[in-house]
Amino acid sequence: MPVTRKRKHVGAGYDLPVAIVQRTVPARPEQVFAVLADGWTYSDWVVGTVHIRDVDPHWPQVGAKLHHKAGPWPLSLHDSSTVLAVEQNRMLTLTAGLWPLGSARVEVTLEPVGASATRVTLKEDFEAGPLLFVRNKINDLVLHRRNIESLRRLSDIATRAPKEAKS
């Protein structure tokens, strides 16, 4: 179930919502992280990303970029997301760009639950651009719904059995 926490926004002097969504995935953290580590899969599970144009060869190391297209044609926007922090099989933090609308800080954390499951927490908050200043309950609800669906898709990919090779 999605959870919303309030926190002080740096420099703003008032409380703003931060979208936090969790899902328990029936896969080990290594399996979930393998999906995060494959930049080419992002358009398969990140709702709103429609095409991956390029992925830096050193993805998901700090500073690596994933170049994407988001939104419906003909209004789709070209931008990139950059890795800010990474701990293999535990956490990935990105700045996700969508200029001219702004950018968001996205943090995905993985916590083992038993021997074969992972609690995935997706935290997203606007950090720059016009969307930073138009926060309201409707935007918060849309962001939560989008992230719930993104985690459902991430779970589907992480738990998909590898296809058997044909002889």
mmCIF file of C-alpha atoms in Angstrom:
data_model
loop_
_atom_site.group_PDB
_atom_site.id
_atom_site.type_symbol
_atom_site.label_atom_id
_atom_site.label_comp_id
_atom_site.label_asym_id
_atom_site.label_seq_id
_atom_site.Cartn_x
_atom_site.Cartn_y
_atom_site.Cartn_z
ATOM 1 C CA MET A 1 0.000 0.000 0.000
ATOM 2 C CA PRO A 2 1.379 3.445 -0.891
ATOM 3 C CA VAL A 3 2.545 5.610 1.967
ATOM 4 C CA THR A 4 2.965 9.369 1.889
ATOM 5 C CA ARG A 5 5.356 11.114 4.248
ATOM 6 C CA LYS A 6 5.835 14.804 4.743
ATOM 7 C CA ARG A 7 9.283 16.346 4.824
ATOM 8 C CA LYS A 8 10.722 19.802 4.702
ATOM 9 C CA HIS A 9 11.668 20.716 1.161
ATOM 10 C CA VAL A 10 15.166 22.146 1.148
ATOM 11 C CA GLY A 11 15.004 25.918 1.080
ATOM 12 C CA ALA A 12 11.248 26.122 0.708
ATOM 13 C CA GLY A 13 10.327 26.416 4.399
ATOM 14 C CA TYR A 14 7.150 24.344 4.157
ATOM 15 C CA ASP A 15 6.105 20.694 4.155
ATOM 16 C CA LEU A 16 5.676 18.945 0.817
ATOM 17 C CA PRO A 17 4.507 15.406 0.011
ATOM 18 C CA VAL A 18 7.012 12.772 -1.033
ATOM 19 C CA ALA A 19 5.605 9.814 -2.975
ATOM 20 C CA ILE A 20 6.696 6.530 -1.410
ATOM 21 C CA VAL A 21 5.396 3.246 -2.782
ATOM 22 C CA GLN A 22 6.354 -0.277 -1.671
ATOM 23 C CA ARG A 23 5.830 -3.723 -3.115
ATOM 24 C CA THR A 24 7.059 -7.143 -2.037
ATOM 25 C CA VAL A 25 8.423 -8.944 -5.081
ATOM 26 C CA PRO A 26 8.730 -12.761 -5.050
ATOM 27 C CA ALA A 27 12.352 -12.597 -6.219
ATOM 28 C CA ARG A 28 15.742 -12.182 -4.575
ATOM 29 C CA PRO A 29 17.299 -8.687 -4.451
ATOM 30 C CA GLU A 30 19.874 -9.811 -7.055
ATOM 31 C CA GLN A 31 17.073 -10.595 -9.519
ATOM 32 C CA VAL A 32 15.375 -7.232 -8.984
ATOM 33 C CA PHE A 33 18.666 -5.337 -9.173
ATOM 34 C CA ALA A 34 19.506 -7.120 -12.428
ATOM 35 C CA VAL A 35 16.480 -5.377 -13.968
ATOM 36 C CA LEU A 36 17.569 -1.995 -12.556
ATOM 37 C CA ALA A 37 21.093 -2.622 -13.863
ATOM 38 C CA ASP A 38 19.799 -3.175 -17.412
ATOM 39 C CA GLY A 39 19.074 0.344 -18.608
ATOM 40 C CA TRP A 40 17.451 -0.950 -21.785
ATOM 41 C CA THR A 41 14.502 -2.338 -19.736
ATOM 42 C CA TYR A 42 13.397 1.008 -18.278
ATOM 43 C CA SER A 43 10.768 1.659 -20.949
ATOM 44 C CA ASP A 44 9.316 -1.773 -20.085
ATOM 45 C CA TRP A 45 8.615 -0.919 -16.459
ATOM 46 C CA VAL A 46 8.792 2.862 -15.881
ATOM 47 C CA VAL A 47 5.341 4.203 -16.697
ATOM 48 C CA GLY A 48 5.604 7.184 -19.039
ATOM 49 C CA THR A 49 8.971 6.241 -20.535
ATOM 50 C CA VAL A 50 8.201 5.206 -24.091
ATOM 51 C CA HIS A 51 11.637 4.652 -25.602
ATOM 52 C CA ILE A 52 15.233 4.229 -24.453
ATOM 53 C CA ARG A 53 17.466 6.039 -26.950
ATOM 54 C CA ASP A 54 20.838 5.090 -25.432
ATOM 55 C CA VAL A 55 22.414 3.772 -22.239
ATOM 56 C CA ASP A 56 25.933 4.670 -21.131
ATOM 57 C CA PRO A 57 28.145 1.563 -21.163
ATOM 58 C CA HIS A 58 28.975 1.950 -17.463
ATOM 59 C CA TRP A 59 25.290 1.995 -16.360
ATOM 60 C CA PRO A 60 24.379 1.859 -13.422
ATOM 61 C CA GLN A 61 27.601 3.364 -12.027
ATOM 62 C CA VAL A 62 27.501 6.864 -10.527
ATOM 63 C CA GLY A 63 27.382 9.481 -13.283
ATOM 64 C CA ALA A 64 26.074 7.087 -15.959
ATOM 65 C CA LYS A 65 23.157 8.320 -18.063
ATOM 66 C CA LEU A 66 20.126 6.659 -19.529
ATOM 67 C CA HIS A 67 18.772 8.645 -22.491
ATOM 68 C CA HIS A 68 15.009 8.321 -22.856
ATOM 69 C CA LYS A 69 11.910 9.622 -24.528
ATOM 70 C CA ALA A 70 8.812 10.139 -22.390
ATOM 71 C CA GLY A 71 5.208 10.982 -23.087
ATOM 72 C CA PRO A 72 2.908 10.390 -26.053
ATOM 73 C CA TRP A 73 3.807 11.329 -29.594
ATOM 74 C CA PRO A 74 3.923 14.093 -30.820
ATOM 75 C CA LEU A 75 4.401 15.641 -27.373
ATOM 76 C CA SER A 76 7.157 13.257 -26.295
ATOM 77 C CA LEU A 77 10.205 14.794 -24.670
ATOM 78 C CA HIS A 78 13.834 13.721 -25.003
ATOM 79 C CA ASP A 79 15.902 13.826 -21.825
ATOM 80 C CA SER A 80 18.136 11.674 -19.664
ATOM 81 C CA SER A 81 18.360 10.261 -16.175
ATOM 82 C CA THR A 82 21.629 10.191 -14.245
ATOM 83 C CA VAL A 83 22.792 7.796 -11.508
ATOM 84 C CA LEU A 84 23.507 9.692 -8.289
ATOM 85 C CA ALA A 85 24.219 6.724 -6.008
ATOM 86 C CA VAL A 86 24.248 2.948 -6.252
ATOM 87 C CA GLU A 87 24.783 -0.006 -3.926
ATOM 88 C CA GLN A 88 24.599 -3.266 -5.848
ATOM 89 C CA ASN A 89 21.545 -5.353 -4.918
ATOM 90 C CA ARG A 90 20.451 -2.690 -2.392
ATOM 91 C CA MET A 91 19.799 0.780 -3.818
ATOM 92 C CA LEU A 92 19.771 2.996 -6.903
ATOM 93 C CA THR A 93 19.235 6.775 -6.814
ATOM 94 C CA LEU A 94 18.670 8.810 -9.987
ATOM 95 C CA THR A 95 17.904 12.282 -11.165
ATOM 96 C CA ALA A 96 15.189 11.705 -13.750
ATOM 97 C CA GLY A 97 14.922 14.518 -16.257
ATOM 98 C CA LEU A 98 11.830 15.603 -18.152
ATOM 99 C CA TRP A 99 12.636 19.136 -19.314
ATOM 100 C CA PRO A 100 11.025 21.584 -19.754
ATOM 101 C CA LEU A 101 8.772 20.208 -17.001
ATOM 102 C CA GLY A 102 11.605 19.652 -14.542
ATOM 103 C CA SER A 103 13.334 16.755 -12.892
ATOM 104 C CA ALA A 104 12.752 14.357 -10.035
ATOM 105 C CA ARG A 105 14.934 12.510 -7.584
ATOM 106 C CA VAL A 106 14.062 8.809 -7.655
ATOM 107 C CA GLU A 107 15.342 6.325 -5.094
ATOM 108 C CA VAL A 108 14.757 2.589 -5.378
ATOM 109 C CA THR A 109 15.744 0.511 -2.349
ATOM 110 C CA LEU A 110 15.750 -3.269 -2.088
ATOM 111 C CA GLU A 111 15.367 -5.092 1.209
ATOM 112 C CA PRO A 112 15.463 -8.899 1.464
ATOM 113 C CA VAL A 113 12.320 -10.480 2.898
ATOM 114 C CA GLY A 114 13.049 -14.085 3.754
ATOM 115 C CA ALA A 115 15.069 -16.245 1.389
ATOM 116 C CA SER A 116 13.327 -15.446 -1.874
ATOM 117 C CA ALA A 117 11.503 -12.115 -1.737
ATOM 118 C CA THR A 118 12.397 -8.434 -1.811
ATOM 119 C CA ARG A 119 10.629 -5.377 -0.461
ATOM 120 C CA VAL A 120 11.084 -2.712 -3.133
ATOM 121 C CA THR A 121 10.565 0.895 -2.063
ATOM 122 C CA LEU A 122 10.241 3.568 -4.740
ATOM 123 C CA LYS A 123 10.542 7.143 -3.502
ATOM 124 C CA GLU A 124 10.082 10.027 -5.927
ATOM 125 C CA ASP A 125 10.060 13.761 -5.419
ATOM 126 C CA PHE A 126 10.291 16.680 -7.830
ATOM 127 C CA GLU A 127 13.543 18.603 -7.413
ATOM 128 C CA ALA A 128 13.612 21.211 -10.195
ATOM 129 C CA GLY A 129 11.416 22.910 -12.772
ATOM 130 C CA PRO A 130 7.772 23.995 -12.901
ATOM 131 C CA LEU A 131 6.433 20.710 -11.471
ATOM 132 C CA LEU A 132 8.231 21.536 -8.224
ATOM 133 C CA PHE A 133 5.836 24.430 -7.684
ATOM 134 C CA VAL A 134 2.516 22.888 -8.767
ATOM 135 C CA ARG A 135 2.277 20.147 -6.184
ATOM 136 C CA ASN A 136 -1.208 19.262 -5.057
ATOM 137 C CA LYS A 137 -3.257 16.230 -4.034
ATOM 138 C CA ILE A 138 -4.163 15.399 -7.658
ATOM 139 C CA ASN A 139 -0.495 15.355 -8.731
ATOM 140 C CA ASP A 140 0.362 13.286 -5.655
ATOM 141 C CA LEU A 141 -2.387 10.763 -6.483
ATOM 142 C CA VAL A 142 -1.252 10.506 -10.129
ATOM 143 C CA LEU A 143 2.386 10.031 -9.068
ATOM 144 C CA HIS A 144 1.386 7.319 -6.586
ATOM 145 C CA ARG A 145 -0.744 5.481 -9.165
ATOM 146 C CA ARG A 146 2.031 5.671 -11.760
ATOM 147 C CA ASN A 147 4.619 4.326 -9.315
ATOM 148 C CA ILE A 148 2.361 1.516 -8.129
ATOM 149 C CA GLU A 149 2.040 0.393 -11.746
ATOM 150 C CA SER A 150 5.803 0.800 -12.314
ATOM 151 C CA LEU A 151 6.562 -1.505 -9.374
ATOM 152 C CA ARG A 152 4.014 -4.032 -10.642
ATOM 153 C CA ARG A 153 5.811 -4.078 -13.995
ATOM 154 C CA LEU A 154 9.243 -4.266 -12.335
ATOM 155 C CA SER A 155 8.000 -7.253 -10.338
ATOM 156 C CA ASP A 156 6.715 -8.980 -13.476
ATOM 157 C CA ILE A 157 10.077 -8.592 -15.211
ATOM 158 C CA ALA A 158 12.130 -9.632 -12.162
ATOM 159 C CA THR A 159 10.057 -12.773 -11.618
ATOM 160 C CA ARG A 160 9.811 -13.795 -15.253
ATOM 161 C CA ALA A 161 11.418 -17.226 -15.636
ATOM 162 C CA PRO A 162 14.303 -17.246 -18.098
ATOM 163 C CA LYS A 163 13.250 -18.735 -21.382
ATOM 164 C CA GLU A 164 14.738 -22.118 -22.109
ATOM 165 C CA ALA A 165 17.179 -22.208 -24.963
ATOM 166 C CA LYS A 166 16.002 -24.210 -27.944
ATOM 167 C CA SER A 167 18.321 -26.910 -29.171
#
